[in-house]
CSV table of C-alpha atoms and ligand atoms in Angstrom, one decimal:
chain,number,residue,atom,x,y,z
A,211,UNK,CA,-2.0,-7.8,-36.8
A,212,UNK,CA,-5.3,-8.1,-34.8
A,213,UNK,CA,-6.6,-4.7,-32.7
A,214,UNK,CA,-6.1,-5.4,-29.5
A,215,UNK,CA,-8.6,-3.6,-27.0
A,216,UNK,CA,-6.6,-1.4,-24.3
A,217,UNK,CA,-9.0,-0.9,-21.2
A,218,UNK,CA,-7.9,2.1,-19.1
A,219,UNK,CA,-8.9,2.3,-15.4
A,220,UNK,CA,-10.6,5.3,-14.4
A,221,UNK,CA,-8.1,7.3,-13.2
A,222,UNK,CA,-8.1,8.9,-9.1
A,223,UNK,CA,-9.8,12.3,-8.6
A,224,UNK,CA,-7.4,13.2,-5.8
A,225,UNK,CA,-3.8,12.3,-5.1
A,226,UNK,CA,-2.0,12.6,-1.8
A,227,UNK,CA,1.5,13.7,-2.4
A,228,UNK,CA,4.1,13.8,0.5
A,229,UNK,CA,6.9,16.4,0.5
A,230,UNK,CA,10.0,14.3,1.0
A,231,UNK,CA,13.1,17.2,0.3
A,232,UNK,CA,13.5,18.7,3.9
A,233,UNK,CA,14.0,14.6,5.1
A,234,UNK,CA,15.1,12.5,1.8
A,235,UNK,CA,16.1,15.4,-0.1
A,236,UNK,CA,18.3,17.2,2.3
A,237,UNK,CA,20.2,14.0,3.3
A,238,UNK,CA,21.0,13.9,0.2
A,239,UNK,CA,22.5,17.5,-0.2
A,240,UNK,CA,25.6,19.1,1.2
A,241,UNK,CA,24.3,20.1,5.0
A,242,UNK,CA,23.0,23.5,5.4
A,243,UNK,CA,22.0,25.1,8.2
A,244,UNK,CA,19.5,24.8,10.5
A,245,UNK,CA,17.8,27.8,10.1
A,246,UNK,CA,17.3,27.0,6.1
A,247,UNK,CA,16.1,23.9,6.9
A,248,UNK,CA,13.2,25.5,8.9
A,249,UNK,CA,12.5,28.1,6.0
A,250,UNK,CA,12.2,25.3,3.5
A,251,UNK,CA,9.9,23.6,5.9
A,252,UNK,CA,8.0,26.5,6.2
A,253,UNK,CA,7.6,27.4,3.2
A,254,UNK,CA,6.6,23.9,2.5
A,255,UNK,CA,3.9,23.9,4.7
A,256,UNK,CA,2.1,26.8,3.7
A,257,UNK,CA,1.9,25.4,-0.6
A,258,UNK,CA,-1.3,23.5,0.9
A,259,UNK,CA,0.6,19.9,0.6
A,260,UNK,CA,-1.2,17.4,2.7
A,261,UNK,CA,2.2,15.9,4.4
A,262,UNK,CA,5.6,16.4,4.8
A,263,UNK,CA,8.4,13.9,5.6
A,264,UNK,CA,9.7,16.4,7.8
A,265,UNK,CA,13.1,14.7,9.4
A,266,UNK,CA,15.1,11.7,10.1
A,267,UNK,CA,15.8,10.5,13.7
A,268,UNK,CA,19.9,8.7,12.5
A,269,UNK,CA,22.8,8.8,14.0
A,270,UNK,CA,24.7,11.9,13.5
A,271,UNK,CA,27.9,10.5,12.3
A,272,UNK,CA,26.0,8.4,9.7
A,273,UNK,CA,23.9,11.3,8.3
A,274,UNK,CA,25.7,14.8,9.2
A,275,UNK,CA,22.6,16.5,7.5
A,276,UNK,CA,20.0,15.7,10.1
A,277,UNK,CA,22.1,15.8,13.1
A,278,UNK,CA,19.8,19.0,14.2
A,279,UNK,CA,16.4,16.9,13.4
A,280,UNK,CA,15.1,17.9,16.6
A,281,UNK,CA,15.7,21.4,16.7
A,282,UNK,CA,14.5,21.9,12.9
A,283,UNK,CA,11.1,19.9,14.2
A,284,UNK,CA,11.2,22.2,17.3
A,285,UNK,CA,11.5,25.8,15.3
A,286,UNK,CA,8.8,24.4,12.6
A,287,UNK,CA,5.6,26.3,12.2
A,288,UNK,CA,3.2,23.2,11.9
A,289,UNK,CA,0.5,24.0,10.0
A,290,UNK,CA,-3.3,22.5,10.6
A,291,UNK,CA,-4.6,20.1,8.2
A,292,UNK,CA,-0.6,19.2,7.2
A,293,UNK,CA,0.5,15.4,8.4
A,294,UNK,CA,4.2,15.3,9.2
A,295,UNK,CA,6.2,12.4,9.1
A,296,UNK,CA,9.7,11.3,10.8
A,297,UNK,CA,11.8,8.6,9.1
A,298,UNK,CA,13.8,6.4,11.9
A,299,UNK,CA,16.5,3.4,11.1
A,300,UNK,CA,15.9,1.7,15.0
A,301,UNK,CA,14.8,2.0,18.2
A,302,UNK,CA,16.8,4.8,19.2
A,303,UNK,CA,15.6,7.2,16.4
A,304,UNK,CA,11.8,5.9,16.9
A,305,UNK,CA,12.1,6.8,20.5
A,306,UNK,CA,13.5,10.1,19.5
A,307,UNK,CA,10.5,10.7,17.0
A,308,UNK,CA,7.8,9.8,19.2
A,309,UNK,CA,9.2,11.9,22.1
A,310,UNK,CA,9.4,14.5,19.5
A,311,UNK,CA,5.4,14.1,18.9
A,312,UNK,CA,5.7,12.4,15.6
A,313,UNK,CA,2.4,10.1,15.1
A,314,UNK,CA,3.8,8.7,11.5
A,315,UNK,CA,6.4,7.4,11.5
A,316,UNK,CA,8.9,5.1,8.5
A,317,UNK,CA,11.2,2.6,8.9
A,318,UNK,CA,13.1,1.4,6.3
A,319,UNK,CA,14.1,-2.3,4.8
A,320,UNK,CA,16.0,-2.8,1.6
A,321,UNK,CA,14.8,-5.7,-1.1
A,322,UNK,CA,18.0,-6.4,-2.4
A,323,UNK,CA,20.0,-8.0,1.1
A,324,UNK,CA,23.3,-6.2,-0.6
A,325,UNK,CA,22.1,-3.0,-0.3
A,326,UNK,CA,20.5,-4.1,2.8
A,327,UNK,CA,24.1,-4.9,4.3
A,328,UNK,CA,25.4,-2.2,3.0
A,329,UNK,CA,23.2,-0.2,4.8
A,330,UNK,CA,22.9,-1.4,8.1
A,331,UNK,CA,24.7,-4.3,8.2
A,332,UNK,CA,22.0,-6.6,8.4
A,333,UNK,CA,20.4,-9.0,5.9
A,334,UNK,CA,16.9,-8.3,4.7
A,335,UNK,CA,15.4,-10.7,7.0
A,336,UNK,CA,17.0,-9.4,9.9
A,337,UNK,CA,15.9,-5.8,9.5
A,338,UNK,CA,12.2,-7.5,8.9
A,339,UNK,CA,12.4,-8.8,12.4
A,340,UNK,CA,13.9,-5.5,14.1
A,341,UNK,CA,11.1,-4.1,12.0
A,342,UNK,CA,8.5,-6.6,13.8
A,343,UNK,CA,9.6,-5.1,17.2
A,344,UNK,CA,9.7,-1.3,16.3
A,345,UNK,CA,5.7,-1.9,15.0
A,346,UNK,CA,5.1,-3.3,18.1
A,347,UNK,CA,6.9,-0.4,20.0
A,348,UNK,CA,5.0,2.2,17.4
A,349,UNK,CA,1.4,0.7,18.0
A,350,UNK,CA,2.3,0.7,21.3
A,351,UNK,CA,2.3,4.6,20.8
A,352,UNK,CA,-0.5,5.5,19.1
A,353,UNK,CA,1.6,5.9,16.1
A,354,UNK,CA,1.6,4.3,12.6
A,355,UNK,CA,4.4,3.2,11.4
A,356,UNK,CA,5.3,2.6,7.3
A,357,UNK,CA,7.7,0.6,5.9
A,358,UNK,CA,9.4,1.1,2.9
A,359,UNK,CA,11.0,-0.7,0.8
A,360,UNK,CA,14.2,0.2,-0.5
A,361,UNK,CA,15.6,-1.1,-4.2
A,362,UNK,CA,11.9,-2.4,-4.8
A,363,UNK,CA,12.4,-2.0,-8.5
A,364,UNK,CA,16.2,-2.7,-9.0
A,365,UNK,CA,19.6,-2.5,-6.5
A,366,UNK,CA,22.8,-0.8,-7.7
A,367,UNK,CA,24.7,-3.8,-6.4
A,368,UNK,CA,22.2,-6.9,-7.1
A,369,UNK,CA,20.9,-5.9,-10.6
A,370,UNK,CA,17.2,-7.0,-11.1
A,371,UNK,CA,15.3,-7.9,-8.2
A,372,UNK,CA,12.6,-10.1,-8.7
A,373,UNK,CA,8.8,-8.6,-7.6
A,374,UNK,CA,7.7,-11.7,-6.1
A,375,UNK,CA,10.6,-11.4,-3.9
A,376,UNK,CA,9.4,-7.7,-2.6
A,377,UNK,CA,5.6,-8.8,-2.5
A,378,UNK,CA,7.3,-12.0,0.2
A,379,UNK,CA,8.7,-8.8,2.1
A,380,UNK,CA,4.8,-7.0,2.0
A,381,UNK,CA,3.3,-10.4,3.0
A,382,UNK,CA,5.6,-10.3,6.1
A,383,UNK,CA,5.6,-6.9,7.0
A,384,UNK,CA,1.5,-6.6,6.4
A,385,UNK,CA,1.2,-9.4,9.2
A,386,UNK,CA,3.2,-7.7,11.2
A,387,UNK,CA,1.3,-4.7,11.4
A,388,UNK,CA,2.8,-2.4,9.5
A,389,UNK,CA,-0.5,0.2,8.3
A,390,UNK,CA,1.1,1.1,4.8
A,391,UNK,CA,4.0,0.1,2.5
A,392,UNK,CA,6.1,2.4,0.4
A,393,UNK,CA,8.1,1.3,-2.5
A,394,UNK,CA,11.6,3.3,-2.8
A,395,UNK,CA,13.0,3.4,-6.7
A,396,UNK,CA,16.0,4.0,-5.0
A,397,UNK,CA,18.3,4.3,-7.7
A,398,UNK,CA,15.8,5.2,-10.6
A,399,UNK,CA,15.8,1.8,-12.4
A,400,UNK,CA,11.9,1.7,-12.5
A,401,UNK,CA,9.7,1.7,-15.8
A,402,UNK,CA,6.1,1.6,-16.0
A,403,UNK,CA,6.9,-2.6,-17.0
A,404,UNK,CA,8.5,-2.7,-13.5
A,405,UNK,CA,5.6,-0.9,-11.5
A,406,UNK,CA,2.9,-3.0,-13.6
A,407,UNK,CA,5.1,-6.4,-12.7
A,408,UNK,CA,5.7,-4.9,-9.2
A,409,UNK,CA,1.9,-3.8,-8.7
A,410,UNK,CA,0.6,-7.3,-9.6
A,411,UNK,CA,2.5,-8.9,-7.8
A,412,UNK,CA,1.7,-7.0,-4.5
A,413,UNK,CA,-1.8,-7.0,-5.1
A,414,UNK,CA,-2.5,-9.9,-6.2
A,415,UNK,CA,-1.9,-11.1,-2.9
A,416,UNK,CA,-2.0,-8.2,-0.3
A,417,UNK,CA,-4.8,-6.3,-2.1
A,418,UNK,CA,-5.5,-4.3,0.8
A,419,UNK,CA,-2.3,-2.9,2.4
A,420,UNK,CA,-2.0,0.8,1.5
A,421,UNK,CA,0.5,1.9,-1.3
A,422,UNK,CA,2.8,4.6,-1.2
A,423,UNK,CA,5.3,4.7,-4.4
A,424,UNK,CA,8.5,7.0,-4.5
A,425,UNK,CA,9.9,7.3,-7.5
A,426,UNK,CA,13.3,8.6,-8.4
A,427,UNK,CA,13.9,10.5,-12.3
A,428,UNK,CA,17.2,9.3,-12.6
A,429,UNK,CA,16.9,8.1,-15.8
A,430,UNK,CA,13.6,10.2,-16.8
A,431,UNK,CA,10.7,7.4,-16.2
A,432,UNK,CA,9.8,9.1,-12.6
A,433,UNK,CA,6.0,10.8,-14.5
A,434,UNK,CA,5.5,7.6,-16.7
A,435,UNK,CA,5.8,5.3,-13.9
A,436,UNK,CA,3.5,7.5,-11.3
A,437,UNK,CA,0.9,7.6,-14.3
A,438,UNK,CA,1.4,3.8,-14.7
A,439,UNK,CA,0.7,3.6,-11.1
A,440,UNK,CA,-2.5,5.8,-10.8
A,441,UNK,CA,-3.6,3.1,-13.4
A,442,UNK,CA,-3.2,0.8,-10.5
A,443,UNK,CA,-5.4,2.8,-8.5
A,444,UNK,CA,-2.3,4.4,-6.6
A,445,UNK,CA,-3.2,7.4,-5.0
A,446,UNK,CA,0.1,8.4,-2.5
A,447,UNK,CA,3.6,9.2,-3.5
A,448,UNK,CA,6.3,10.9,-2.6
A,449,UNK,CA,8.0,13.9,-4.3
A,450,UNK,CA,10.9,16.4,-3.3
A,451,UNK,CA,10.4,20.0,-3.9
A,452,UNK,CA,12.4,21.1,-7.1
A,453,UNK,CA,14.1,17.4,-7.4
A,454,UNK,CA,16.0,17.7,-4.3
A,455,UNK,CA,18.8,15.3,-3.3
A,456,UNK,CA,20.4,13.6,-5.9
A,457,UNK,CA,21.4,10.0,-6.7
A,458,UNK,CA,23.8,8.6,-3.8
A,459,UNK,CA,25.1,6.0,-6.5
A,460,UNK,CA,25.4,8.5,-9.3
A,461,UNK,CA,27.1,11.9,-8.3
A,462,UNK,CA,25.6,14.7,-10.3
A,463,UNK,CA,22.6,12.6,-11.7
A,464,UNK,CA,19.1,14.0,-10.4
A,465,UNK,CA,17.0,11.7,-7.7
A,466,UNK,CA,13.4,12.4,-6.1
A,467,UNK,CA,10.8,13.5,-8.6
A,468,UNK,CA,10.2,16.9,-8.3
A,469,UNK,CA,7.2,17.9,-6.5
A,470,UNK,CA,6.5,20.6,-8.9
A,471,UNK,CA,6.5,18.5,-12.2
A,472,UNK,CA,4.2,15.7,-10.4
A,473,UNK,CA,1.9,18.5,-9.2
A,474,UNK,CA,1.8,20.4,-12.5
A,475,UNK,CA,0.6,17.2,-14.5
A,476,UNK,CA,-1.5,16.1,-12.1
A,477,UNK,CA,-3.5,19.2,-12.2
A,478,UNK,CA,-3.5,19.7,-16.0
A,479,UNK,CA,-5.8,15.8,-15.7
A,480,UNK,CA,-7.8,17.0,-13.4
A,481,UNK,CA,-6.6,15.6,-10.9
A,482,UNK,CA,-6.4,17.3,-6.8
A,483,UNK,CA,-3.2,17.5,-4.9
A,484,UNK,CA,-4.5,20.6,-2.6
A,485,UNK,CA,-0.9,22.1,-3.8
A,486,UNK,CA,-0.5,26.0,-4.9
A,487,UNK,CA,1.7,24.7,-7.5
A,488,UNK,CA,2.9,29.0,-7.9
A,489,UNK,CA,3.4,28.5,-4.2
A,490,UNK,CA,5.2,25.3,-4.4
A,491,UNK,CA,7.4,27.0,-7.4
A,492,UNK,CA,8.2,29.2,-4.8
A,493,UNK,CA,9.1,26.8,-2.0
A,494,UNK,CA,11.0,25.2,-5.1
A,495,UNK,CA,12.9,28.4,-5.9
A,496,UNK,CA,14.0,28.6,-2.1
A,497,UNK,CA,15.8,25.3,-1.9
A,498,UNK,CA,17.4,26.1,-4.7
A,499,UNK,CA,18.7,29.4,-3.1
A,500,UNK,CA,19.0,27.4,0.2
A,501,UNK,CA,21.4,24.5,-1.4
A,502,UNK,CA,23.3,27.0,-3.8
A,503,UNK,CA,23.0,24.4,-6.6
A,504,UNK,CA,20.2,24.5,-10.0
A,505,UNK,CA,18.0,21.7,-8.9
A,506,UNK,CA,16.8,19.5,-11.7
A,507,UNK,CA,13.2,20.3,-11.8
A,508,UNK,CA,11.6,21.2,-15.3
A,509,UNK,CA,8.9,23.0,-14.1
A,510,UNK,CA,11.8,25.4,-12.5
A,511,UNK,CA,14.0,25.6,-15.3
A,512,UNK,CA,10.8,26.1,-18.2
A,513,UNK,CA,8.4,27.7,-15.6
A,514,UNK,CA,4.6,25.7,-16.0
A,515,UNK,CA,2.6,25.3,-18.8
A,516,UNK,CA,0.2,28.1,-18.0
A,517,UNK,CA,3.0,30.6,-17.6
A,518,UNK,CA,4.0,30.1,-22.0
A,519,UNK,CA,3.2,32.8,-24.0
A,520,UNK,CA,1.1,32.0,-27.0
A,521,UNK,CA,3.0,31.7,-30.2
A,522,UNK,CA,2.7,34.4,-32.1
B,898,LIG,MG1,14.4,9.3,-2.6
């Protein structure tokens, strides 16, 4: 067996994380009230996170949990120097959002057309051209407007889906405007093999899009694939505080990274996420009190590194 040579790109100095568990990881929760939801927001905002996926602008009979989107948003302290962002599925919601003030805002398409029609009721390629139209009406706002793509690394219904398939999807959505794409492991399938195919594949040809990757632990790869993706040069993800909202497909398995886990290695390599990870513990602990369920996160269950007693 020869050596082989294993070059390592120098990883990022700073990493932009964005809270997703009062939006992502509350829709995925048991509703609780709207007062909670403000507290969690709050106390989000002052752990010294960068941004916050704040709410969703849906229909209330198809998400119960963020029927009150605009009275959370309302009661929020906003916080200088912390970017919130609305998630919308049309026009309606995107009108909602920008009436709301919301300057970032993501729409969402789904690689896999099954869980694309699932979803909506649409095929993949007629969300991309409803998508088309709500860029237009976004720009036409001052507002950016993110897509992300759902199932990027595998579907629940469809199995594998190919990355040359989701990098046809950034080519479109790039010359449509959109300012940044986001790729949803939506039901926790990826590996770092998956975000290294998917990376390559995206990059190869769209090398200048920004990247936003949201990883779900489902199945306990959520920390190896961000690493494999800071490789890549990625700087943005997502993360839910304390692992909030679980796996839609999988009752009782966990879902969103948790904020705290991504934050707590990040720092131990040096690397700058602006979060008060004791803070964020905190906010963490909150949810947790908030949704009256243990949340999945490690850092919450062991406490962080730093907080061990030496061995004797
Ligand atoms: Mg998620």
């Amino acid at each position: 067996m020869g050596s082989e040579v294993v070059e390592m790109r120098e990883l990022p100095g700073v990493v932009s994380i964005r809270e997703v568990g009062p939006r992502d990881g509350l829709q995925n929760e048991e509703p609780i009230p709207t007062e909670a939801k403000v507290r969690l927001l709050d106390a989000l905002s002052r752990t010294g996170v960068r941004r916050i996926e704040a709410v969703s602008f849906v229909h209330p009979k198809a998400i119960p949990q963020m029927a009150d989107a605009d009275e959370v948003w309302q009661r929020a302290t906003k916080v200088d120097g912390v970017r919130y962002s609305a998630l919308v599925p049309n026009t309606r919601g995107a009108q909602r959002a920008l009436a709301a003030g919301f300057t970032e805002i993501e729409v969402v398409v789904s690689a896999s057309d099954t869980h694309n029609r699932r979803n909506v009721n649409r095929s993949t390629a007629e969300s991309l051209d409803d998508i088309a139209e709500l860029i237009d009406l976004l720009h036409g706002a001052s507002a950016q407007a993110e897509v992300i793509i759902a199932t990027s690394f595998g579907c629940p219904y469809e199995g594998d889906i190919d990355p040359a398939r989701v990098a046809d999807i950034v080519d479109r959505v790039v010359a449509d405007g959109a300012d940044r794409v986001a790729f949803g492991d939506t039901t926790g399938m990826g590996t770092p093999r998956r975000v290294r195919d998917l990376l390559t594949a995206v990059r190869d040809r769209n090398a200048d899009i920004p990247v936003l990757l949201h990883f779900h632990n489902t199945r306990g790869t959520a920390l190896a694939n961000l690493l494999t993706a800071l490789e890549f040069g990625v700087t943005e993800f997502d993360a839910s505080v304390g692992g909030l909202g679980g796996c839609p497909y999988a009752p009782g398995a966990s879902g969103n990274l948790a904020t705290e886990e991504a934050v707590h290695m990040l720092h131990d390599m040096g690397i700058d996420t602006g979060i008060d990870l004791d803070a964020l513990i905190g906010a963490a602990r909150l949810a947790e009190d908030l949704t009256a369920r243990p949340l999945p996160s490690g850092i919450l269950r062991a406490g962080p590194r730093t907080a061990l007693t030496p061995h004797p």
